Amino acid sequence: MAEKMTGAEMVIQALTDQGVEHIFGYPGGAALPIYDAMFQQDFVKHILVRHEQGATHMAEGYARSTGKPGVVLVTSGPGATNAVTGLTDALLDSIPLVCITAQVPTTLIGTDAFQECDTVGITRSCTKHNYLVKSIEDLPRILHEAFLIATTGRPGPVVIDIPKDIQFAVGEYFRPEAETLRHQSYRPQVDGDLAAIETAIDLMLKAERPIFYTGGGVINAGPEASENLRELAELTGFPVTSTLMGLGAFPASNPQWMGMLGMHGTYEANMAMHDCDVMINIGARFDDRITGRIDAFSPNSTKIHVDIDPASINKVVQVHVPIIGDCNRVLEEMIRIWRSRTNAPRTEAIAGWWTQIQKWRDVGSLNFKNSDTVIKPQWAIQRLYEATRKQSKEVFITTEVGQHQMWAAQHFHFDQPNHWMTSGGLGTMGYGLPAAVGVQVAHPDALVIDIAGEASVQMTMQELSTAVQYRLPVKIFILNNERMGMVRQWQDLLHGSRYAHSYSESLPDFVKLAEAYGAKGIKCDTPAELDAAIADMLDHDGPVLFDVLVEKDENCLPMIPSGKPHNEIILPDTANIGDIIDEKGRQLV
Amino acid sequence: MNAHLQPTGSAYFLTQETQLSERHTLSVLVDNEPGILARVVGLFSARGFNIESLTVSETEHDKRLSRITVVVIATPKVLVQIKAQLERLVPVHRVHDLTAEGAYLERELALIKVNGTGDHRAETLRLADAFRAQIVDATVESFVFEVTGKPSKIDSFIALMQPLGLVEVVRTGLAAINRGPEGM
């Protein structure tokens, strides 16, 4: 049932047909026809951001907390280039985004026109796929294909660059059938190879020191995947650890939970990864923050790797049993085959392993020395966590990037998937505030908190204005140490404590800043007053900027230093971290 | 089974690469759409893979399909990555590693301009005949030869022309196809 309409109307119609209720964007000359079409309807609601990077992070927060694609609309030139950071962030963390960029009219492309840039050229390497629409006949197919590509297989960002004359052109709109839409060359493999899954179960049935190493792929495979992971863990009795991106897929309150692994992961998780005999990687990609030194990474284990992206297999670590497929489908099969072999978990066979794990747990790698006089950042997060547990509302956490992010991952505990939004792969400072805004748009009644640092939050501070405009009651919990804490820590580790530009000078008065934006500002620098101040923040019905003045030179530990294997992790009682990394390790990031 | 475990490369691999590089010819079937060549070339540069030779042209006009023949020199582990990364591009239909998959044919075409008079000219013609090079342009003091064959044959012919007045060479890069009845 083709219908005649303009390109701009097609954009809005396609969004409506895709069930997109919210888009994040910023208008400009080349995008005006689409904005005009949007003005004349009610279904698609537009959130006006203050900077296009904010729009992309909002869409990421929206997508990650709902499982639906996030949609961004920006203008040509600077609108598109400002979106690049968020697109790259979404690519590295496999977040489904559809970003519509306006372009100068086709007749002006290549003439260095006002607000022209080579958007498809610039975004080619930071998107899963991108399109330049050159004909109105192609537009309906491209719009729907973009959603298919963004959301299926390994999810990611897709850019559609639409020149202004195409937005004005009239053509026939149609919604392609899923089958005809399916790109001939684009067929992600979702069902894992059965023989490989059986081999994996055979190995798991003989394992004496097994570990599940799970990642963001479990979250991306939908809530059923998390349910199935829980079931498989219960059936097998194996310990579970997760990457930063996978937190929440397995409940932190479960006794089989080992905490996060990797550079700032727990001692028990990292030691278990190093010493295991069977590693079951589900939806993680052996990132360098996880593996540490590759040639000493889990040297004696047989490795099973479940991933929907064939390019992730054997990219970094050579595995014995690769299984290409959707985490949820593979987990379902694993459960079915395990059940067909046995009804009991391997409790006895792995009892010795659990005894060893308990010894590692007893080390208490997340411990820290608390203080009566100064607020410790870890303690602030623990108090925030305790306060939120008493809330009847659903709680979502976003973070910026740095020490506070790692402390949040260590000390804020998640029992549900899709409730933890953080920039893992790209490590984008400034992600958390706009991501929180995006989460709050999707979940207006929830409690959404951005655990932030004073340096990161200033990178996208302006989005507080967006929160105020749309009455989005996000809470920005700033752990303010007047340092770029992680940079400072690395300068201690690697550069003789020469703190080149890693301190925050001329900080704004965050309370006054909040008030200037029309939000509430709170400041706290005394441990005894923290609980009351947190309660004050949570009780306020509106956006809050909470400035928590914390210990300035706290190190984020435990830590696996660059170039070291998992079993050479630095524990919290280490006095001088400056002597640990050797010359070669210094060259690594 | 653990004995199979080989250390692999990454930013965190501190020892030397132990695998030897091999020369492989890949045949890549793609949708002939704007930007496809940039996607393929961009992938190679972004991930640090090297291209030795690249040929691209539309091969099935009705289906808008192009065939890209790309020659790479890489370790076996990197070759697997190159193939997987190429297949991940949305407009890429299939990638075949012709070198790994059995017998295949390789051909290249070159146009070669040689100046010369007198004895040199006669010698040039004799050699061209031996290499089955066609004369596609001639003046009283120059020839342009068209020669096709394996890259090694073209290399030899160019080397022989060097002392006889070689002016310039253009080469198409490699086109390759597997032997036998099976198509890609």
Tab-separated table of N, CA, C and O in Angstrom, chain A residues 124-125 127-131 134 145 149 154 183-187 199 203 263 277 288-289 291-295 297-303 309-318 320-321 490 562-563 584-585 588-589, chain B residues 1-16 19 29-31 33-43 46-47 63-65 76-78 80-81 83-94:
chain	number	residue	atom	x	y	z
A	124	ARG	N	32.127	6.189	8.205
A	124	ARG	CA	32.240	4.828	7.676
A	124	ARG	C	32.891	3.890	8.692
A	124	ARG	O	32.460	2.756	8.874
A	125	SER	N	33.924	4.390	9.351
A	125	SER	CA	34.640	3.507	10.267
A	125	SER	C	34.084	3.548	11.684
A	125	SER	O	34.586	2.850	12.550
A	127	THR	N	30.591	3.297	12.250
A	127	THR	CA	29.226	2.786	12.230
A	127	THR	C	29.266	1.323	11.785
A	127	THR	O	30.234	0.873	11.179
A	128	LYS	N	28.188	0.606	12.084
A	128	LYS	CA	28.073	-0.747	11.559
A	128	LYS	C	27.829	-0.667	10.052
A	128	LYS	O	28.325	-1.487	9.285
A	129	HIS	N	27.044	0.320	9.648
A	129	HIS	CA	26.799	0.561	8.233
A	129	HIS	C	26.311	1.994	8.078
A	129	HIS	O	25.788	2.573	9.034
A	130	ASN	N	26.479	2.574	6.903
A	130	ASN	CA	25.913	3.907	6.682
A	130	ASN	C	25.437	4.056	5.248
A	130	ASN	O	25.802	3.268	4.368
A	131	TYR	N	24.560	5.037	5.055
A	131	TYR	CA	23.927	5.255	3.744
A	131	TYR	C	23.951	6.732	3.401
A	131	TYR	O	23.726	7.580	4.277
A	134	LYS	N	20.545	8.921	-2.309
A	134	LYS	CA	20.689	9.763	-3.505
A	134	LYS	C	19.406	9.827	-4.312
A	134	LYS	O	19.324	10.590	-5.275
A	145	GLU	N	15.694	-0.733	6.453
A	145	GLU	CA	16.878	-1.599	6.494
A	145	GLU	C	17.829	-1.147	7.608
A	145	GLU	O	18.462	-1.969	8.275
A	149	ILE	N	19.474	-3.554	10.439
A	149	ILE	CA	20.916	-3.744	10.626
A	149	ILE	C	21.352	-3.290	12.021
A	149	ILE	O	22.167	-3.938	12.662
A	154	ARG	N	25.190	-8.560	15.688
A	154	ARG	CA	25.823	-7.750	16.727
A	154	ARG	C	25.324	-6.333	16.546
A	154	ARG	O	25.608	-5.704	15.525
A	183	HIS	N	18.687	-7.947	3.528
A	183	HIS	CA	19.797	-7.710	2.652
A	183	HIS	C	20.379	-9.062	2.249
A	183	HIS	O	20.653	-9.894	3.077
A	184	GLN	N	20.569	-9.264	0.950
A	184	GLN	CA	21.112	-10.542	0.480
A	184	GLN	C	22.440	-10.882	1.127
A	184	GLN	O	22.746	-12.028	1.363
A	185	SER	N	23.212	-9.853	1.362
A	185	SER	CA	24.552	-10.094	1.883
A	185	SER	C	24.603	-9.994	3.401
A	185	SER	O	25.639	-10.167	3.997
A	186	TYR	N	23.471	-9.686	4.044
A	186	TYR	CA	23.466	-9.482	5.492
A	186	TYR	C	22.600	-10.537	6.168
A	186	TYR	O	21.393	-10.427	6.211
A	187	ARG	N	23.242	-11.585	6.645
A	187	ARG	CA	22.494	-12.660	7.297
A	187	ARG	C	23.237	-13.108	8.540
A	187	ARG	O	24.010	-14.065	8.500
A	199	THR	N	30.118	-30.359	22.168
A	199	THR	CA	31.518	-30.438	22.608
A	199	THR	C	31.725	-29.574	23.855
A	199	THR	O	32.412	-29.977	24.804
A	203	LEU	N	32.924	-30.783	27.638
A	203	LEU	CA	34.035	-30.196	28.402
A	203	LEU	C	33.566	-29.718	29.768
A	203	LEU	O	34.237	-29.912	30.779
A	263	MET	N	40.989	-5.512	34.636
A	263	MET	CA	41.992	-4.601	35.196
A	263	MET	C	41.647	-4.130	36.613
A	263	MET	O	42.513	-4.046	37.468
A	277	ASP	N	40.282	-24.478	34.480
A	277	ASP	CA	40.600	-25.487	33.452
A	277	ASP	C	39.637	-25.417	32.276
A	277	ASP	O	39.984	-25.803	31.165
A	288	ASP	N	41.318	-6.074	25.901
A	288	ASP	CA	42.613	-5.984	26.595
A	288	ASP	C	42.477	-5.579	28.063
A	288	ASP	O	43.359	-5.852	28.864
A	289	ARG	N	41.352	-4.924	28.439
A	289	ARG	CA	41.138	-4.618	29.866
A	289	ARG	C	40.842	-5.896	30.661
A	289	ARG	O	40.910	-5.904	31.882
A	291	THR	N	42.007	-9.243	29.517
A	291	THR	CA	43.016	-10.292	29.412
A	291	THR	C	44.327	-9.921	30.108
A	291	THR	O	45.040	-10.793	30.560
A	292	GLY	N	44.644	-8.617	30.186
A	292	GLY	CA	45.992	-8.270	30.606
A	292	GLY	C	46.968	-8.867	29.603
A	292	GLY	O	46.669	-8.958	28.407
A	293	ARG	N	48.098	-9.306	30.119
A	293	ARG	CA	49.133	-9.838	29.245
A	293	ARG	C	48.660	-11.125	28.570
A	293	ARG	O	48.378	-12.130	29.227
A	294	ILE	N	48.589	-11.085	27.220
A	294	ILE	CA	47.962	-12.163	26.467
A	294	ILE	C	48.702	-13.490	26.603
A	294	ILE	O	48.098	-14.535	26.775
A	295	ASP	N	50.028	-13.455	26.547
A	295	ASP	CA	50.743	-14.735	26.553
A	295	ASP	C	50.738	-15.387	27.926
A	295	ASP	O	51.220	-16.513	28.089
A	297	PHE	N	47.699	-15.183	29.695
A	297	PHE	CA	46.266	-15.161	30.011
A	297	PHE	C	45.737	-16.579	30.140
A	297	PHE	O	45.823	-17.366	29.195
A	298	SER	N	45.233	-16.901	31.309
A	298	SER	CA	44.614	-18.197	31.588
A	298	SER	C	45.332	-19.336	30.849
A	298	SER	O	44.768	-19.985	29.968
A	299	PRO	N	46.591	-19.591	31.237
A	299	PRO	CA	47.459	-20.434	30.396
A	299	PRO	C	47.038	-21.895	30.279
A	299	PRO	O	47.408	-22.549	29.303
A	300	ASN	N	46.296	-22.410	31.258
A	300	ASN	CA	46.025	-23.849	31.239
A	300	ASN	C	44.564	-24.212	31.008
A	300	ASN	O	44.143	-25.313	31.351
A	301	SER	N	43.810	-23.307	30.428
A	301	SER	CA	42.387	-23.610	30.293
A	301	SER	C	42.010	-23.977	28.863
A	301	SER	O	42.662	-23.566	27.903
A	302	THR	N	40.942	-24.745	28.757
A	302	THR	CA	40.287	-24.988	27.480
A	302	THR	C	39.212	-23.919	27.355
A	302	THR	O	38.417	-23.724	28.278
A	303	LYS	N	39.204	-23.225	26.235
A	303	LYS	CA	38.341	-22.045	26.134
A	303	LYS	C	37.196	-22.273	25.151
A	303	LYS	O	37.401	-22.690	24.014
A	309	ASP	N	29.390	-12.476	16.617
A	309	ASP	CA	30.228	-11.867	15.599
A	309	ASP	C	31.404	-12.789	15.273
A	309	ASP	O	32.306	-12.950	16.086
A	310	PRO	N	31.413	-13.397	14.084
A	310	PRO	CA	32.506	-14.322	13.752
A	310	PRO	C	33.882	-13.656	13.841
A	310	PRO	O	34.873	-14.329	14.108
A	311	ALA	N	33.929	-12.334	13.639
A	311	ALA	CA	35.220	-11.645	13.688
A	311	ALA	C	35.764	-11.549	15.115
A	311	ALA	O	36.939	-11.246	15.309
A	312	SER	N	34.917	-11.782	16.114
A	312	SER	CA	35.397	-11.753	17.504
A	312	SER	C	36.119	-13.044	17.870
A	312	SER	O	36.883	-13.079	18.829
A	313	ILE	N	35.828	-14.098	17.117
A	313	ILE	CA	36.423	-15.405	17.419
A	313	ILE	C	37.886	-15.406	16.969
A	313	ILE	O	38.180	-15.066	15.821
A	314	ASN	N	38.769	-15.794	17.879
A	314	ASN	CA	40.209	-15.889	17.583
A	314	ASN	C	40.830	-14.559	17.155
A	314	ASN	O	41.857	-14.523	16.505
A	315	LYS	N	40.189	-13.452	17.490
A	315	LYS	CA	40.771	-12.142	17.157
A	315	LYS	C	41.944	-11.847	18.077
A	315	LYS	O	42.989	-11.382	17.633
A	316	VAL	N	41.749	-12.113	19.362
A	316	VAL	CA	42.767	-11.786	20.360
A	316	VAL	C	43.295	-13.056	21.016
A	316	VAL	O	44.490	-13.234	21.162
A	317	VAL	N	42.376	-13.922	21.419
A	317	VAL	CA	42.745	-15.153	22.111
A	317	VAL	C	42.281	-16.335	21.264
A	317	VAL	O	41.138	-16.360	20.800
A	318	GLN	N	43.181	-17.281	21.072
A	318	GLN	CA	42.849	-18.482	20.315
A	318	GLN	C	41.977	-19.382	21.201
A	318	GLN	O	42.376	-19.687	22.322
A	320	HIS	N	39.370	-22.930	21.801
A	320	HIS	CA	39.276	-24.320	21.366
A	320	HIS	C	37.910	-24.644	20.789
A	320	HIS	O	37.789	-25.404	19.853
A	321	VAL	N	36.859	-24.085	21.385
A	321	VAL	CA	35.510	-24.378	20.916
A	321	VAL	C	34.796	-23.057	20.606
A	321	VAL	O	34.192	-22.442	21.483
A	490	TRP	N	47.561	6.777	37.106
A	490	TRP	CA	48.520	6.250	36.120
A	490	TRP	C	49.820	7.037	36.162
A	490	TRP	O	50.898	6.496	35.918
A	562	SER	N	49.458	-2.757	33.456
A	562	SER	CA	49.728	-3.079	32.042
A	562	SER	C	50.867	-4.076	31.941
A	562	SER	O	51.868	-3.958	32.638
A	563	GLY	N	50.717	-5.028	31.061
A	563	GLY	CA	51.797	-5.969	30.797
A	563	GLY	C	51.951	-7.056	31.851
A	563	GLY	O	52.923	-7.789	31.840
A	584	LYS	N	58.672	-2.178	29.662
A	584	LYS	CA	57.799	-2.593	28.552
A	584	LYS	C	56.350	-2.258	28.848
A	584	LYS	O	55.608	-1.819	27.975
A	585	GLY	N	55.944	-2.505	30.089
A	585	GLY	CA	54.563	-2.235	30.486
A	585	GLY	C	54.208	-0.772	30.324
A	585	GLY	O	53.070	-0.412	30.043
A	588	LEU	N	52.398	0.409	27.159
A	588	LEU	CA	51.032	-0.022	26.881
A	588	LEU	C	50.040	1.010	27.395
A	588	LEU	O	50.376	1.850	28.213
A	589	VAL	N	48.821	0.897	26.910
A	589	VAL	CA	47.801	1.838	27.383
A	589	VAL	C	47.013	1.247	28.526
A	589	VAL	O	46.837	0.051	28.591
B	1	MET	N	44.319	-31.435	25.286
B	1	MET	CA	43.693	-30.346	24.530
B	1	MET	C	44.386	-29.010	24.821
B	1	MET	O	44.519	-28.160	23.960
B	2	ASN	N	44.855	-28.873	26.064
B	2	ASN	CA	45.502	-27.622	26.416
B	2	ASN	C	46.774	-27.380	25.623
B	2	ASN	O	47.197	-26.242	25.465
B	3	ALA	N	47.369	-28.459	25.170
B	3	ALA	CA	48.617	-28.328	24.421
B	3	ALA	C	48.404	-27.541	23.127
B	3	ALA	O	49.330	-26.951	22.589
B	4	HIS	N	47.171	-27.510	22.650
B	4	HIS	CA	46.886	-26.781	21.400
B	4	HIS	C	46.995	-25.273	21.571
B	4	HIS	O	47.063	-24.542	20.609
B	5	LEU	N	46.945	-24.844	22.805
B	5	LEU	CA	46.821	-23.408	23.034
B	5	LEU	C	48.062	-22.668	22.579
B	5	LEU	O	49.150	-22.869	23.086
B	6	GLN	N	47.906	-21.805	21.618
B	6	GLN	CA	49.010	-21.001	21.121
B	6	GLN	C	48.819	-19.575	21.601
B	6	GLN	O	47.723	-19.063	21.562
B	7	PRO	N	49.890	-18.931	22.030
B	7	PRO	CA	49.753	-17.510	22.334
B	7	PRO	C	49.422	-16.739	21.053
B	7	PRO	O	49.887	-17.104	19.984
B	8	THR	N	48.641	-15.702	21.161
B	8	THR	CA	48.236	-14.957	19.968
B	8	THR	C	48.577	-13.481	20.125
B	8	THR	O	48.964	-13.041	21.183
B	9	GLY	N	48.427	-12.760	19.070
B	9	GLY	CA	48.842	-11.370	19.061
B	9	GLY	C	47.775	-10.407	19.521
B	9	GLY	O	46.598	-10.677	19.408
B	10	SER	N	48.185	-9.294	20.066
B	10	SER	CA	47.287	-8.202	20.404
B	10	SER	C	48.160	-7.057	20.860
B	10	SER	O	49.381	-7.164	20.902
B	11	ALA	N	47.510	-5.963	21.240
B	11	ALA	CA	48.251	-4.824	21.777
B	11	ALA	C	49.013	-5.237	23.020
B	11	ALA	O	49.983	-4.605	23.403
B	12	TYR	N	48.587	-6.316	23.654
B	12	TYR	CA	49.178	-6.711	24.915
B	12	TYR	C	50.162	-7.855	24.777
B	12	TYR	O	50.621	-8.405	25.757
B	13	PHE	N	50.473	-8.223	23.565
B	13	PHE	CA	51.374	-9.333	23.349
B	13	PHE	C	52.791	-8.785	23.301
B	13	PHE	O	53.144	-8.023	22.421
B	14	LEU	N	53.577	-9.153	24.277
B	14	LEU	CA	54.869	-8.487	24.418
B	14	LEU	C	56.001	-9.214	23.700
B	14	LEU	O	57.083	-8.681	23.563
B	15	THR	N	55.782	-10.437	23.240
B	15	THR	CA	56.861	-11.144	22.558
B	15	THR	C	56.656	-11.061	21.047
B	15	THR	O	55.636	-10.592	20.566
B	16	GLN	N	57.628	-11.544	20.308
B	16	GLN	CA	57.585	-11.427	18.855
B	16	GLN	C	56.544	-12.375	18.248
B	16	GLN	O	56.282	-13.442	18.770
B	19	GLN	N	54.385	-16.634	13.901
B	19	GLN	CA	53.901	-17.178	12.635
B	19	GLN	C	54.548	-16.453	11.461
B	19	GLN	O	54.839	-15.264	11.542
B	29	LEU	N	33.020	-11.063	-3.219
B	29	LEU	CA	31.819	-10.727	-4.004
B	29	LEU	C	31.019	-9.678	-3.225
B	29	LEU	O	30.655	-9.905	-2.067
B	30	VAL	N	30.787	-8.535	-3.875
B	30	VAL	CA	30.143	-7.421	-3.151
B	30	VAL	C	29.025	-6.810	-3.985
B	30	VAL	O	28.996	-6.953	-5.211
B	31	ASP	N	28.104	-6.117	-3.284
B	31	ASP	CA	27.133	-5.298	-3.989
B	31	ASP	C	27.864	-4.110	-4.602
B	31	ASP	O	28.655	-3.455	-3.923
B	33	GLU	N	27.767	-0.865	-5.001
B	33	GLU	CA	27.061	0.341	-4.566
B	33	GLU	C	28.095	1.401	-4.220
B	33	GLU	O	29.259	1.075	-3.985
B	34	PRO	N	27.685	2.676	-4.193
B	34	PRO	CA	28.656	3.735	-3.930
B	34	PRO	C	29.359	3.496	-2.588
B	34	PRO	O	28.731	3.117	-1.604
B	35	GLY	N	30.650	3.690	-2.581
B	35	GLY	CA	31.386	3.605	-1.319
B	35	GLY	C	31.893	2.228	-0.965
B	35	GLY	O	32.616	2.080	0.009
B	36	ILE	N	31.556	1.217	-1.760
B	36	ILE	CA	31.959	-0.137	-1.366
B	36	ILE	C	33.484	-0.288	-1.366
B	36	ILE	O	34.062	-0.892	-0.457
B	37	LEU	N	34.135	0.306	-2.374
B	37	LEU	CA	35.591	0.188	-2.428
B	37	LEU	C	36.219	0.890	-1.219
B	37	LEU	O	37.137	0.368	-0.586
B	38	ALA	N	35.653	2.058	-0.856
B	38	ALA	CA	36.159	2.790	0.313
B	38	ALA	C	35.982	1.961	1.585
B	38	ALA	O	36.836	1.974	2.467
B	39	ARG	N	34.872	1.236	1.679
B	39	ARG	CA	34.662	0.391	2.862
B	39	ARG	C	35.733	-0.683	2.980
B	39	ARG	O	36.274	-0.935	4.049
B	40	VAL	N	36.022	-1.323	1.843
B	40	VAL	CA	36.992	-2.423	1.858
B	40	VAL	C	38.394	-1.879	2.147
B	40	VAL	O	39.109	-2.369	3.025
B	41	VAL	N	38.765	-0.823	1.419
B	41	VAL	CA	40.098	-0.258	1.600
B	41	VAL	C	40.236	0.328	3.011
B	41	VAL	O	41.255	0.154	3.678
B	42	GLY	N	39.173	0.991	3.469
B	42	GLY	CA	39.191	1.584	4.814
B	42	GLY	C	39.356	0.530	5.893
B	42	GLY	O	40.049	0.740	6.885
B	43	LEU	N	38.740	-0.622	5.695
B	43	LEU	CA	38.875	-1.707	6.658
B	43	LEU	C	40.334	-2.147	6.762
B	43	LEU	O	40.863	-2.336	7.856
B	46	ALA	N	42.308	0.651	8.525
B	46	ALA	CA	41.923	0.835	9.932
B	46	ALA	C	42.466	-0.277	10.814
B	46	ALA	O	42.786	-0.057	11.976
B	47	ARG	N	42.542	-1.469	10.279
B	47	ARG	CA	42.973	-2.591	11.116
B	47	ARG	C	44.416	-2.999	10.843
B	47	ARG	O	44.873	-4.027	11.329
B	63	LYS	N	22.551	-8.051	-11.416
B	63	LYS	CA	22.447	-8.158	-9.951
B	63	LYS	C	23.264	-7.095	-9.232
B	63	LYS	O	23.361	-7.121	-8.014
B	64	ARG	N	23.877	-6.196	-10.013
B	64	ARG	CA	24.721	-5.155	-9.444
B	64	ARG	C	25.778	-5.735	-8.502
B	64	ARG	O	25.930	-5.303	-7.361
B	65	LEU	N	26.469	-6.742	-8.996
B	65	LEU	CA	27.514	-7.366	-8.183
B	65	LEU	C	28.883	-7.062	-8.764
B	65	LEU	O	29.054	-7.033	-9.982
B	76	PRO	N	48.775	-16.635	9.096
B	76	PRO	CA	47.511	-17.376	9.016
B	76	PRO	C	46.440	-16.819	9.957
B	76	PRO	O	45.267	-16.744	9.599
B	77	LYS	N	46.860	-16.409	11.139
B	77	LYS	CA	45.896	-15.888	12.123
B	77	LYS	C	45.266	-14.587	11.634
B	77	LYS	O	44.068	-14.374	11.729
B	78	VAL	N	46.095	-13.714	11.064
B	78	VAL	CA	45.591	-12.439	10.551
B	78	VAL	C	44.719	-12.667	9.317
B	78	VAL	O	43.713	-11.982	9.118
B	80	VAL	N	42.691	-15.102	8.804
B	80	VAL	CA	41.356	-15.468	9.293
B	80	VAL	C	40.593	-14.207	9.697
B	80	VAL	O	39.408	-14.047	9.399
B	81	GLN	N	41.302	-13.279	10.371
B	81	GLN	CA	40.683	-12.016	10.768
B	81	GLN	C	40.262	-11.198	9.553
B	81	GLN	O	39.171	-10.633	9.512
B	83	LYS	N	39.438	-12.164	6.615
B	83	LYS	CA	38.256	-12.773	5.997
B	83	LYS	C	37.013	-12.468	6.841
B	83	LYS	O	35.981	-12.048	6.316
B	84	ALA	N	37.126	-12.644	8.161
B	84	ALA	CA	35.969	-12.410	9.035
B	84	ALA	C	35.554	-10.943	9.016
B	84	ALA	O	34.363	-10.618	8.981
B	85	GLN	N	36.534	-10.050	9.015
B	85	GLN	CA	36.202	-8.619	9.014
B	85	GLN	C	35.568	-8.206	7.683
B	85	GLN	O	34.642	-7.400	7.658
B	86	LEU	N	36.057	-8.765	6.567
B	86	LEU	CA	35.451	-8.455	5.270
B	86	LEU	C	34.008	-8.945	5.227
B	86	LEU	O	33.106	-8.242	4.780
B	87	GLU	N	33.796	-10.157	5.727
B	87	GLU	CA	32.448	-10.728	5.682
B	87	GLU	C	31.484	-9.954	6.567
B	87	GLU	O	30.270	-10.011	6.393
B	88	ARG	N	32.003	-9.219	7.520
B	88	ARG	CA	31.164	-8.445	8.432
B	88	ARG	C	30.607	-7.193	7.755
B	88	ARG	O	29.625	-6.619	8.222
B	89	LEU	N	31.241	-6.730	6.665
B	89	LEU	CA	30.723	-5.552	5.969
B	89	LEU	C	29.374	-5.895	5.357
B	89	LEU	O	29.233	-6.948	4.716
B	90	VAL	N	28.405	-5.034	5.527
B	90	VAL	CA	27.035	-5.337	5.092
B	90	VAL	C	26.949	-5.644	3.599
B	90	VAL	O	26.280	-6.598	3.209
B	91	PRO	N	27.601	-4.883	2.689
B	91	PRO	CA	27.440	-5.181	1.255
B	91	PRO	C	28.299	-6.354	0.756
B	91	PRO	O	28.285	-6.623	-0.434
B	92	VAL	N	29.041	-7.004	1.619
B	92	VAL	CA	29.882	-8.123	1.186
B	92	VAL	C	29.071	-9.421	1.241
B	92	VAL	O	28.522	-9.778	2.281
B	93	HIS	N	29.004	-10.124	0.098
B	93	HIS	CA	28.254	-11.384	0.048
B	93	HIS	C	29.112	-12.542	0.528
B	93	HIS	O	28.720	-13.280	1.415
B	94	ARG	N	30.284	-12.708	-0.116
B	94	ARG	CA	31.126	-13.865	0.201
B	94	ARG	C	32.589	-13.482	0.045
B	94	ARG	O	32.932	-12.629	-0.765
